[in-house]
Amino acid sequence: SYFMCTFSTFFMGYANTQQKAAGIHTRLYSRAFIIDDGSRRVVFVTADVGMISQRVRLEVLQALQQKYGDVYRQDNVVLSGTHTHCGPGGYFQYTLFMISSGGFIKTSIQPLVDGIVKSINRAHQNMRPGRIYRNRGELDHSSINRSPHSYLNNPEDERLRYKDNTDNQVLVLKFTDLDGDGIGMLSWFAVHAVSMNYTNRLVSSDNMGYASYLLEQDKNPGELPGQGSFVAAFSSSNLGDVSPNTRGPVCMNTGLPCDYLNSSCPVGGVTHTHMCAAFGPGDDMFESTRIIGQNIYRKAKELYATAVDEVTGSVQSAHQWVNMTDVSVQINDTHTVRTCKPALGHSFAAGTTDGGGDLNFTQGAVEGDPFWDGIVGVLLGKPSNETKECHHPKPILFNTGEMNTPLPQLIMDTEVVIAGLSNVYTHYITTYEEYQVQRYEGASTIYGPHTLSAYLQKYRGLARAIAQNQVSELPVGPEPPFFMESLVSLLPAAPVDRKPANTSFGEVLQQVYPIYRQGDVVSVTFVAGNPRHSGDIILDNRTETWEVVHTDASWETRFHWLKGSNQQSNATIQWFIPPSAPSGSYRIRHFGHYKALKGLRPIISPYEGSSDVFRVASSFYY
């Protein structure tokens, strides 16, 4: 099922307050899988969102409990985010993740919860006997380590165990019915979904979503995106330091490589990070998204086709709430360490080569800055000496885990899958050695240098309980809060919509041309209402009757919303005509809603508009 996105909300991922939703590149989907061995079952969901928040998970579990009772619970439901940075924010209940999203936005979280629950409902209704096969292979030329300097700080004997400084493994689970017909695929590959960069303002599922789109279109021929029985999910894994921007970081002002240690560039005799950016393999971010997504799709399709290793045995799961701010970790027979109260370091504010910060912070900072420490100290209070000592060598910027490459490599000696960004997001997890370098990932490891050790200790406990059939004896742990009254939204209500004089909503302002060729771009602009009131586009092809050939979920279409003055707005729809498009007659239709006042009461009414009919032909001479 797909999510509706709230326009004008901040995207979640880059923490860029200029990056508000103003259009649609692709739709965002939730894809659910339920595995049942006859006595136990587990649900795995991968959703096209930045990450799963604790609030989203709590609301999903609440909705499932109301519908199914104890069938789906906190111990057998896993929700994972693909980590697209082009989806809505505002679905967290903790301040750290609300700051850049404009607070808690009900119109952001409700579609996420509804979409996830709907996908689980569909999986539940469509359950049938089947088989699962697994396959694993390597995918090269689709990812790089964006903090290689940190990785080199790991022990040499540890690094020599692995081929690369990123995990290039693709794992595929192939789902079939008892007749061998494919019904779905679930895949994991470690790469950030940031091929769409921080200048983008179109909602997008990015490279992982495009991989799903391609395989689902392949397995559901003739169906529109999001329709058809075959479900293809590409899920996040240990992607913390892994970038799809394979051309690496360069200084935009000089064209030279960025500083290796702190990813900065010289600007007027001073070093700055905002001029350092990594670029993908394409000529622009759309092309880079296509290339990386296509690479992932092709490898997964190959592994799916050749998967013969059947997964058998029983289904078991374990869950435990953990207060990560105070975990005691036994390092060896004589040495015990602890995790810390959460805090972000100065290098967090520097951003990454996938999207740098705007202020004068640099990666690799192991000393504070009196100016910024003073400002933050006044606003948030200074960290205690105990907290500063616990986080050393991190200079603390904010008192407040994505997993980096070595962590899964350390625990993958058996067949283990890291389902990243699941259930609750706690920023990054680096090794102890990487933490010492204090690049972005280390500065964002909020529970201190021993975070990885704490997670490994907890994982050992959960795995042991599963292996020894002692899950019921696990302590539940401290239940998280479900905040209600204290949540604040800074997103104002959508205003009344207005239109230019002598026009109507849905009227065409810029009309299409009469004829196009394959490879051209069709563009049409409508008088529009605010898409926060909802809106869709449909591209029709006429044979004997009109038939829908594309929607705003299609890769070939883009929807741009332009907010003008006096509460007026336009919607521009583009169709990038693929080479495979049949010659014939087409039109583009736009459906939306506008808000008007009836007396003093706001009323939301539907409207629709249509372009003129135009032709697509292989030649202008026809």
XYZ file of N, CA and C in Angstrom, residues 180-421:
726
model
N 5.434 -23.637 -7.136
C 6.672 -23.032 -7.600
C 6.509 -21.677 -8.255
N 5.287 -21.155 -8.280
C 5.060 -19.836 -8.873
C 5.467 -18.746 -7.888
N 6.205 -17.756 -8.364
C 6.700 -16.702 -7.497
C 5.594 -15.798 -6.980
N 5.661 -15.473 -5.698
C 4.683 -14.557 -5.111
C 5.350 -13.340 -4.476
N 6.682 -13.394 -4.291
C 7.339 -12.237 -3.705
C 8.827 -12.433 -3.549
N 9.512 -11.341 -3.266
C 10.949 -11.368 -3.014
C 11.285 -10.311 -1.980
N 12.157 -10.674 -1.051
C 12.654 -9.754 -0.031
C 14.171 -9.760 -0.113
N 14.754 -8.567 -0.244
C 16.196 -8.477 -0.462
C 16.799 -7.427 0.452
N 18.070 -7.656 0.813
C 18.822 -6.686 1.615
C 20.122 -6.330 0.903
N 20.419 -5.036 0.879
C 21.697 -4.562 0.351
C 22.058 -3.290 1.105
N 23.326 -3.181 1.477
C 23.770 -2.060 2.314
C 24.176 -0.870 1.457
N 23.275 0.095 1.333
C 23.613 1.359 0.665
C 22.606 2.414 1.109
N 23.089 3.632 1.297
C 22.197 4.730 1.633
C 21.269 5.038 0.449
N 20.019 5.291 0.743
C 19.074 5.721 -0.293
C 19.152 7.243 -0.415
N 20.305 7.707 -0.917
C 20.535 9.150 -1.054
C 21.054 9.493 -2.447
N 20.648 8.735 -3.451
C 20.983 9.133 -4.815
C 20.279 10.442 -5.164
N 19.086 10.645 -4.617
C 18.404 11.938 -4.723
C 19.007 12.841 -3.651
N 19.622 13.945 -4.061
C 20.396 14.729 -3.101
C 19.551 15.753 -2.347
N 20.216 16.552 -1.521
C 19.503 17.439 -0.607
C 18.904 18.672 -1.282
N 19.103 18.839 -2.597
C 18.417 19.917 -3.318
C 17.052 19.463 -3.827
N 16.787 18.173 -3.797
C 15.536 17.636 -4.320
C 14.361 17.994 -3.416
N 13.229 18.338 -4.033
C 12.017 18.642 -3.269
C 10.830 17.787 -3.720
N 11.133 16.729 -4.439
C 10.083 15.810 -4.867
C 10.095 14.567 -3.991
N 8.933 14.153 -3.528
C 8.818 12.906 -2.777
C 9.344 11.768 -3.645
N 10.243 10.959 -3.095
C 10.873 9.909 -3.896
C 11.267 8.730 -3.024
N 11.081 7.533 -3.553
C 11.536 6.324 -2.858
C 12.997 6.023 -3.151
N 13.645 6.850 -3.981
C 15.076 6.797 -4.258
C 15.478 5.464 -4.892
N 16.766 5.098 -4.736
C 17.296 3.946 -5.478
C 16.660 2.617 -5.071
N 16.419 2.434 -3.764
C 15.825 1.169 -3.323
C 14.387 1.038 -3.817
N 13.657 2.157 -3.791
C 12.292 2.139 -4.292
C 12.231 1.874 -5.784
N 13.214 2.410 -6.520
C 13.233 2.178 -7.969
C 13.527 0.711 -8.275
N 14.388 0.086 -7.478
C 14.647 -1.346 -7.653
C 13.359 -2.146 -7.461
N 12.581 -1.799 -6.431
C 11.288 -2.461 -6.217
C 10.359 -2.227 -7.399
N 10.316 -0.991 -7.853
C 9.465 -0.626 -8.993
C 9.789 -1.483 -10.213
N 11.074 -1.633 -10.522
C 11.482 -2.388 -11.706
C 11.097 -3.862 -11.606
N 11.366 -4.477 -10.448
C 11.076 -5.906 -10.323
C 9.572 -6.158 -10.289
N 8.824 -5.276 -9.628
C 7.373 -5.459 -9.594
C 6.758 -5.240 -10.972
N 7.278 -4.275 -11.739
C 6.786 -4.097 -13.103
C 7.114 -5.318 -13.959
N 8.287 -5.891 -13.709
C 8.722 -7.077 -14.454
C 7.846 -8.290 -14.126
N 7.516 -8.457 -12.851
C 6.765 -9.639 -12.412
C 5.246 -9.444 -12.494
N 4.800 -8.213 -12.662
C 3.367 -7.921 -12.789
C 3.114 -7.224 -14.130
N 3.344 -7.893 -15.246
C 3.232 -7.231 -16.551
C 1.832 -6.684 -16.796
N 1.799 -5.458 -17.330
C 0.518 -4.838 -17.647
C -0.151 -4.138 -16.488
N 0.427 -4.237 -15.284
C -0.173 -3.613 -14.106
C 0.445 -2.236 -13.859
N -0.332 -1.352 -13.260
C 0.179 -0.053 -12.840
C 1.026 -0.218 -11.586
N 1.908 0.738 -11.279
C 2.724 0.641 -10.061
C 1.851 0.481 -8.820
N 2.294 -0.394 -7.917
C 1.549 -0.630 -6.693
C 0.430 -1.632 -6.840
N 0.230 -2.148 -8.046
C -0.806 -3.145 -8.286
C -0.153 -4.442 -8.756
N -0.901 -5.502 -8.702
C -0.354 -6.807 -9.063
C -0.067 -7.629 -7.825
N 0.037 -8.932 -7.997
C 0.147 -9.848 -6.859
C 1.575 -10.042 -6.367
N 2.575 -9.801 -7.219
C 3.965 -10.038 -6.825
C 4.501 -8.817 -6.088
N 5.093 -9.055 -4.906
C 5.636 -7.974 -4.074
C 7.152 -8.106 -4.010
N 7.853 -7.042 -4.369
C 9.322 -7.031 -4.347
C 9.794 -5.944 -3.399
N 10.446 -6.341 -2.329
C 10.895 -5.388 -1.316
C 12.413 -5.384 -1.232
N 12.982 -4.193 -1.255
C 14.425 -4.018 -1.087
C 14.625 -3.273 0.224
N 15.218 -3.948 1.178
C 15.274 -3.437 2.537
C 16.666 -2.940 2.892
N 16.721 -2.039 3.856
C 18.003 -1.478 4.297
C 18.759 -2.471 5.163
N 20.064 -2.318 5.183
C 20.908 -3.182 5.995
C 21.956 -2.319 6.692
N 23.193 -2.801 6.774
C 24.257 -2.087 7.474
C 24.841 -0.998 6.579
N 24.055 0.073 6.398
C 24.377 1.097 5.412
C 24.999 2.352 6.011
N 25.340 2.335 7.299
C 25.723 3.563 7.985
C 26.772 4.403 7.298
N 27.843 3.796 6.797
C 28.909 4.562 6.150
C 28.971 4.290 4.651
N 27.871 3.787 4.082
C 27.874 3.349 2.686
C 27.050 4.310 1.828
N 27.681 4.856 0.803
C 27.058 5.850 -0.068
C 26.883 5.298 -1.474
N 25.798 5.704 -2.173
C 25.629 5.325 -3.577
C 26.331 6.292 -4.527
N 26.938 7.339 -3.957
C 27.568 8.371 -4.778
C 28.981 7.935 -5.139
N 29.039 7.044 -6.120
C 30.242 6.263 -6.398
C 31.381 7.052 -7.032
N 31.108 8.256 -7.508
C 32.212 9.064 -8.036
C 33.001 9.735 -6.916
N 32.490 9.626 -5.694
C 33.227 10.132 -4.545
C 33.116 11.631 -4.365
N 33.677 12.135 -3.253
C 33.538 13.552 -2.913
C 34.565 14.439 -3.606
N 34.092 15.556 -4.154
C 34.968 16.556 -4.766
C 34.537 17.939 -4.295
N 35.451 18.887 -4.394
C 35.153 20.277 -4.056
C 34.431 20.921 -5.236
N 33.235 21.411 -4.990
C 32.444 21.987 -6.072
C 33.050 23.283 -6.597
N 33.880 23.942 -5.780
C 34.481 25.203 -6.227
C 35.784 25.006 -6.990
N 36.420 23.841 -6.845
C 37.700 23.622 -7.528
C 37.701 22.395 -8.427
N 36.794 21.458 -8.180
C 36.798 20.211 -8.930
C 37.805 19.201 -8.431
N 38.555 19.557 -7.386
C 39.570 18.672 -6.826
C 38.966 17.812 -5.721
N 39.618 16.695 -5.368
C 39.110 15.872 -4.266
C 39.052 16.653 -2.956
N 38.061 16.335 -2.135
C 37.949 16.966 -0.815
C 39.079 16.479 0.085
N 39.306 17.204 1.168
C 40.295 16.780 2.151
C 39.925 15.391 2.659
N 40.885 14.483 2.659
C 40.615 13.079 2.983
C 40.186 12.903 4.435
N 40.762 13.695 5.335
C 40.511 13.489 6.757
C 39.190 14.094 7.207
N 38.884 15.313 6.746
C 37.685 15.967 7.276
C 36.680 16.384 6.206
N 36.881 15.956 4.967
C 35.918 16.210 3.880
C 35.570 17.693 3.754
N 36.592 18.523 3.714
C 36.391 19.962 3.589
C 37.057 20.473 2.322
N 36.771 21.732 1.996
C 37.326 22.384 0.811
C 37.789 23.788 1.180
N 38.837 24.285 0.533
C 39.296 25.644 0.808
C 38.379 26.678 0.160
N 37.921 27.622 0.973
C 37.076 28.711 0.474
C 37.608 30.015 1.047
N 38.301 30.788 0.232
C 38.834 32.065 0.690
C 39.818 31.932 1.829
N 40.639 30.893 1.781
C 41.637 30.700 2.823
C 41.122 29.987 4.053
N 39.836 29.641 4.074
C 39.228 28.931 5.203
C 38.627 27.633 4.675
N 38.656 26.581 5.486
C 38.072 25.307 5.058
C 36.597 25.244 5.432
N 35.789 24.751 4.509
C 34.354 24.589 4.730
C 33.920 23.229 4.197
N 32.910 22.644 4.834
C 32.395 21.349 4.383
C 31.289 21.491 3.353
N 30.619 22.644 3.310
C 29.446 22.749 2.445
C 29.796 22.733 0.961
N 31.086 22.919 0.626
C 31.496 22.849 -0.777
C 31.928 21.444 -1.186
N 31.983 20.526 -0.229
C 32.392 19.146 -0.510
C 31.151 18.281 -0.701
N 31.047 17.659 -1.850
C 29.882 16.816 -2.126
C 30.292 15.619 -2.970
N 29.673 14.497 -2.677
C 29.908 13.282 -3.468
C 28.823 13.156 -4.525
N 29.185 12.616 -5.667
C 28.259 12.521 -6.781
C 28.113 11.072 -7.231
N 26.910 10.762 -7.690
C 26.630 9.427 -8.185
C 27.104 9.243 -9.609
N 26.818 8.086 -10.196
C 27.351 7.752 -11.523
C 26.665 8.475 -12.673
N 25.505 9.086 -12.433
C 24.756 9.717 -13.514
C 25.082 11.182 -13.711
N 24.485 11.767 -14.750
C 24.681 13.189 -15.031
C 23.908 14.072 -14.065
N 22.855 13.550 -13.456
C 22.109 14.273 -12.431
C 21.577 13.255 -11.434
N 20.861 13.743 -10.403
C 20.438 12.830 -9.339
C 19.383 11.835 -9.819
N 18.574 12.213 -10.789
C 17.580 11.275 -11.315
C 18.268 10.123 -12.049
N 19.280 10.473 -12.837
C 20.021 9.449 -13.569
C 20.803 8.556 -12.611
N 21.390 9.149 -11.565
C 22.120 8.350 -10.578
C 21.183 7.395 -9.852
N 19.994 7.877 -9.515
C 18.995 7.018 -8.874
C 18.641 5.846 -9.782
N 18.463 6.147 -11.066
C 18.121 5.090 -12.022
C 19.234 4.053 -12.125
N 20.484 4.504 -12.213
C 21.608 3.579 -12.399
C 21.784 2.682 -11.179
N 21.827 3.281 -9.984
C 22.029 2.481 -8.767
C 20.839 1.551 -8.543
N 19.625 2.070 -8.698
C 18.443 1.226 -8.531
C 18.414 0.079 -9.518
N 18.804 0.363 -10.749
C 18.834 -0.687 -11.771
C 19.890 -1.743 -11.466
N 21.049 -1.312 -10.956
C 22.083 -2.277 -10.570
C 21.571 -3.229 -9.488
N 20.918 -2.659 -8.471
C 20.392 -3.472 -7.373
C 19.322 -4.432 -7.893
N 18.442 -3.911 -8.732
C 17.371 -4.733 -9.316
C 17.932 -5.906 -10.124
N 18.913 -5.629 -10.965
C 19.459 -6.686 -11.828
C 20.122 -7.795 -11.022
N 20.878 -7.411 -9.994
C 21.527 -8.430 -9.171
C 20.483 -9.250 -8.413
N 19.486 -8.582 -7.843
C 18.453 -9.307 -7.102
C 17.657 -10.227 -8.025
N 17.363 -9.759 -9.221
C 16.624 -10.587 -10.180
C 17.420 -11.836 -10.543
N 18.726 -11.660 -10.729
C 19.608 -12.799 -11.032
C 19.618 -13.800 -9.880
N 19.753 -13.295 -8.647
C 19.786 -14.179 -7.481
C 18.438 -14.853 -7.262
N 17.369 -14.126 -7.515
C 16.026 -14.692 -7.383
C 15.844 -15.861 -8.356
N 16.290 -15.661 -9.586
C 16.101 -16.688 -10.619
C 16.890 -17.953 -10.324
N 18.009 -17.822 -9.611
C 18.887 -18.982 -9.377
C 18.817 -19.497 -7.938
N 17.880 -18.989 -7.141
C 17.778 -19.406 -5.738
C 17.219 -20.821 -5.633
N 17.990 -21.733 -5.028
C 17.553 -23.125 -4.872
C 17.732 -23.622 -3.437
N 18.387 -22.841 -2.589
C 18.662 -23.246 -1.211
C 17.427 -22.954 -0.364
N 16.658 -23.997 -0.054
C 15.390 -23.787 0.637
C 15.608 -23.493 2.119
N 14.829 -22.543 2.620
C 14.847 -22.200 4.040
C 13.822 -23.086 4.737
N 14.286 -23.873 5.692
C 13.389 -24.774 6.414
C 13.559 -24.564 7.914
N 12.737 -25.234 8.684
C 12.838 -25.138 10.137
C 11.706 -24.323 10.722
N 11.853 -23.995 11.987
C 10.793 -23.294 12.703
C 11.017 -21.787 12.683
N 9.953 -21.067 12.998
C 9.992 -19.605 13.088
C 10.018 -19.220 14.560
N 10.944 -18.356 14.914
C 11.035 -17.890 16.298
C 11.477 -16.441 16.295
N 11.056 -15.695 17.279
C 11.441 -14.293 17.387
C 11.573 -13.922 18.853
N 12.339 -12.889 19.097
C 12.528 -12.406 20.467
C 12.590 -10.891 20.443
N 12.079 -10.266 21.489
C 12.049 -8.808 21.566
C 12.282 -8.382 23.007
N 12.958 -7.262 23.136
C 13.227 -6.747 24.480
C 13.406 -5.236 24.399
N 12.741 -4.513 25.295
C 12.993 -3.080 25.423
C 14.260 -2.883 26.246
N 15.127 -1.980 25.800
C 16.400 -1.748 26.483
C 16.605 -0.252 26.678
N 16.967 0.133 27.884
C 17.396 1.508 28.142
C 18.868 1.604 27.764
N 19.136 2.073 26.539
C 20.503 2.075 26.022
C 21.392 3.124 26.682
N 20.833 3.961 27.518
C 21.647 5.007 28.146
C 22.426 4.497 29.350
N 22.193 3.260 29.748
C 22.870 2.771 30.952
C 23.033 1.256 30.887
N 23.760 0.793 29.877
C 24.014 -0.637 29.709
C 25.438 -0.941 30.147
N 25.579 -1.897 31.040
C 26.899 -2.341 31.480
C 27.363 -3.469 30.568
N 28.584 -3.343 30.031
C 29.092 -4.299 29.056
C 30.364 -4.942 29.584
N 30.369 -6.273 29.630
C 31.546 -7.020 30.061
C 32.469 -7.211 28.861
N 33.558 -6.422 28.791
C 34.496 -6.493 27.671
C 35.353 -7.752 27.759
N 35.845 -8.052 28.953
C 36.620 -9.273 29.186
C 36.463 -9.661 30.654
N 37.289 -10.565 31.127
C 37.132 -11.072 32.494
C 37.361 -10.000 33.549
N 38.091 -8.948 33.206
C 38.460 -7.948 34.217
C 37.940 -6.548 33.918
N 37.358 -6.349 32.753
C 37.039 -4.985 32.345
C 35.564 -4.847 31.974
N 34.895 -3.902 32.622
C 33.495 -3.599 32.342
C 33.365 -2.128 31.953
N 32.572 -1.854 30.921
C 32.347 -0.479 30.478
C 30.844 -0.226 30.439
N 30.468 1.040 30.189
C 29.056 1.394 30.162
C 28.762 2.270 28.947
N 27.517 2.231 28.529
C 27.069 3.189 27.523
C 26.806 4.530 28.205
N 26.515 5.544 27.408
C 26.408 6.914 27.917
C 25.000 7.474 27.736
N 24.735 8.567 28.441
C 23.553 9.356 28.145
C 23.700 9.875 26.714
N 22.625 9.924 25.928
C 22.764 10.248 24.504
C 23.284 11.655 24.257
N 24.172 11.766 23.284
C 24.730 13.063 22.894
C 25.267 12.983 21.478
N 25.174 14.094 20.769
C 25.722 14.221 19.423
C 26.964 15.091 19.457
N 27.958 14.727 18.655
C 29.204 15.471 18.628
C 29.215 16.574 17.585
N 30.285 17.373 17.598
C 30.411 18.495 16.668
C 30.389 18.034 15.213
N 30.987 16.889 14.928
C 31.057 16.433 13.538
C 29.691 16.052 12.985
N 28.723 15.812 13.858
C 27.358 15.574 13.395
C 26.860 16.772 12.599
N 27.157 17.977 13.091
C 26.682 19.194 12.428
C 27.398 19.456 11.111
N 28.525 18.774 10.886
C 29.229 18.930 9.611
C 28.512 18.202 8.486
N 27.623 17.266 8.832
C 26.969 16.474 7.815
C 27.930 15.481 7.185
N 27.554 14.963 6.039
C 28.367 13.966 5.339
C 28.657 14.452 3.926
N 29.433 13.683 3.210
C 29.690 14.028 1.809
C 28.450 13.804 0.948
N 27.435 13.126 1.482
C 26.161 12.988 0.776
C 25.270 14.205 0.985
N 25.599 15.018 1.975
C 24.822 16.216 2.269
C 25.440 16.948 3.434
N 26.296 17.922 3.149
C 27.037 18.615 4.196
C 26.207 19.656 4.921
N 26.690 20.048 6.105
C 26.030 21.086 6.876
C 26.344 22.472 6.336
N 25.542 23.463 6.758
C 25.713 24.827 6.265
C 26.597 25.677 7.170
N 26.922 25.173 8.359
C 27.711 25.962 9.302
C 29.172 25.516 9.254
N 30.011 26.210 10.019
C 31.461 25.966 9.923
C 31.915 24.825 10.826
N 31.268 23.666 10.685
C 31.706 22.456 11.367
C 32.413 21.560 10.348
N 33.364 20.777 10.817
C 34.045 19.822 9.945
C 34.016 18.446 10.590
N 34.097 17.413 9.754
C 34.183 16.055 10.265
C 35.561 15.827 10.888
N 35.607 14.876 11.814
C 36.871 14.555 12.468
C 37.211 15.465 13.629
N 36.230 16.231 14.114
C 36.491 17.162 15.216
C 36.541 16.418 16.544
N 37.673 16.515 17.230
C 37.807 15.910 18.561
C 37.988 16.987 19.626
N 37.814 18.235 19.236
C 37.821 19.345 20.180
C 36.590 20.199 19.920
N 36.058 20.789 20.979
C 34.879 21.619 20.849
C 35.194 22.989 20.283
N 34.146 23.776 20.091
C 34.269 25.152 19.613
C 33.617 26.056 20.652
N 34.381 26.966 21.267
C 33.832 27.796 22.343
C 32.584 28.565 21.929
N 32.544 29.035 20.674
C 31.396 29.821 20.216
C 30.126 28.981 20.228
N 30.178 27.823 19.528
C 28.989 26.984 19.440
C 28.672 26.307 20.771
N 29.688 25.904 21.509
C 29.442 25.301 22.822
C 28.727 26.282 23.733
N 29.083 27.565 23.623
C 28.440 28.581 24.449
C 26.985 28.773 24.091
N 26.693 28.825 22.778
C 25.310 29.007 22.338
C 24.445 27.821 22.740
N 24.926 26.619 22.443
C 24.152 25.421 22.762
C 24.006 25.261 24.268
N 25.055 25.633 25.017
C 24.981 25.542 26.468
C 23.882 26.409 27.040
N 23.700 27.597 26.464
C 22.638 28.495 26.920
C 21.267 27.925 26.578
N 21.137 27.351 25.373
C 19.839 26.856 24.914
C 19.445 25.536 25.557
N 20.388 24.608 25.648
C 20.066 23.247 26.086
C 20.712 22.851 27.401
N 21.614 23.677 27.892
C 22.351 23.310 29.091
C 23.620 22.571 28.743
N 24.641 22.762 29.543
C 25.926 22.122 29.271
C 25.919 20.667 29.731
N 26.602 19.803 29.005
C 26.688 18.403 29.449
C 27.508 18.307 30.730
N 27.179 17.328 31.544
C 27.920 17.137 32.788
C 29.317 16.618 32.488
N 30.204 16.759 33.461
C 31.563 16.221 33.296
C 31.522 14.712 33.087
N 30.589 14.050 33.767
C 30.454 12.598 33.618
C 30.086 12.230 32.184
N 29.143 12.988 31.597
C 28.734 12.722 30.220
C 29.870 13.003 29.252
N 30.581 14.109 29.466
C 31.705 14.442 28.583
C 32.795 13.379 28.655
N 33.076 12.900 29.845
C 34.104 11.868 29.999
C 33.662 10.558 29.360
N 32.378 10.239 29.505
C 31.859 8.988 28.946
C 31.968 8.979 27.424
N 31.724 10.130 26.783
C 31.714 10.214 25.320
C 33.089 10.488 24.722
N 34.095 10.710 25.520
C 35.432 11.033 25.018
C 35.880 10.020 23.947
N 36.464 10.470 22.821
C 36.943 11.827 22.511
C 35.933 12.710 21.789
N 34.654 12.388 21.865
C 33.633 13.191 21.193
C 33.427 14.523 21.916
N 33.623 15.663 21.248
C 33.217 16.940 21.834
C 31.708 17.089 21.664
N 30.973 17.189 22.758
C 29.516 17.135 22.714
C 28.938 18.460 22.224
N 28.107 18.366 21.208
C 27.386 19.539 20.718
C 25.968 19.561 21.268
N 25.253 18.422 21.134
C 23.883 18.320 21.633
C 23.777 17.162 22.609
N 23.172 17.425 23.794
C 22.812 16.331 24.691
C 21.506 15.713 24.178
N 21.530 14.743 23.740
C 20.253 14.212 23.286
C 19.803 13.005 24.021
N 20.633 4.063 15.985
C 21.876 3.722 15.342
C 21.735 2.999 14.031
N 22.232 4.075 13.175
C 22.475 3.274 11.971
C 23.739 2.463 12.164
N 23.818 1.293 11.512
C 24.976 0.423 11.687
C 25.979 0.613 10.561
N 27.236 0.757 10.922
C 28.297 0.861 9.932
C 28.729 -0.518 9.455
N 29.613 -0.543 8.489
C 30.013 -1.794 7.844
C 30.597 -2.833 8.799
N 31.552 -2.499 9.674
C 32.200 -3.553 10.462
C 31.272 -4.297 11.405
N 30.230 -3.637 11.930
C 29.363 -4.313 12.889
C 28.758 -5.590 12.314
N 28.052 -5.525 11.181
C 27.505 -6.769 10.650
C 28.585 -7.755 10.265
N 29.733 -7.275 9.798
C 30.799 -8.204 9.461
C 31.277 -8.934 10.713
N 31.196 -8.271 11.850
C 31.608 -8.909 13.095
C 30.616 -9.981 13.544
N 29.346 -9.823 13.184
C 28.358 -10.774 13.687
C 27.761 -11.638 12.580
N 28.341 -11.601 11.379
C 27.793 -12.356 10.259
C 28.529 -13.656 9.981
N 29.237 -14.190 10.948
C 29.927 -15.448 10.711
C 28.931 -16.580 10.486
N 27.704 -16.431 10.996
C 26.629 -17.351 10.635
C 25.720 -16.616 9.651
N 24.667 -17.278 9.149
C 23.751 -16.649 8.183
C 22.856 -15.674 8.925
N 23.290 -14.443 8.970
C 22.579 -13.400 9.705
C 22.264 -12.257 8.752
N 21.079 -11.692 8.895
C 20.692 -10.522 8.105
C 20.537 -9.338 9.048
N 21.188 -8.234 8.700
C 20.993 -7.003 9.455
C 19.843 -6.246 8.817
N 18.698 -6.205 9.477
C 17.547 -5.443 8.996
C 17.632 -4.055 9.616
N 18.264 -3.147 8.902
C 18.588 -1.847 9.470
C 17.383 -0.951 9.668
N 17.563 0.074 10.511
C 16.570 1.130 10.696
C 15.209 0.569 11.081
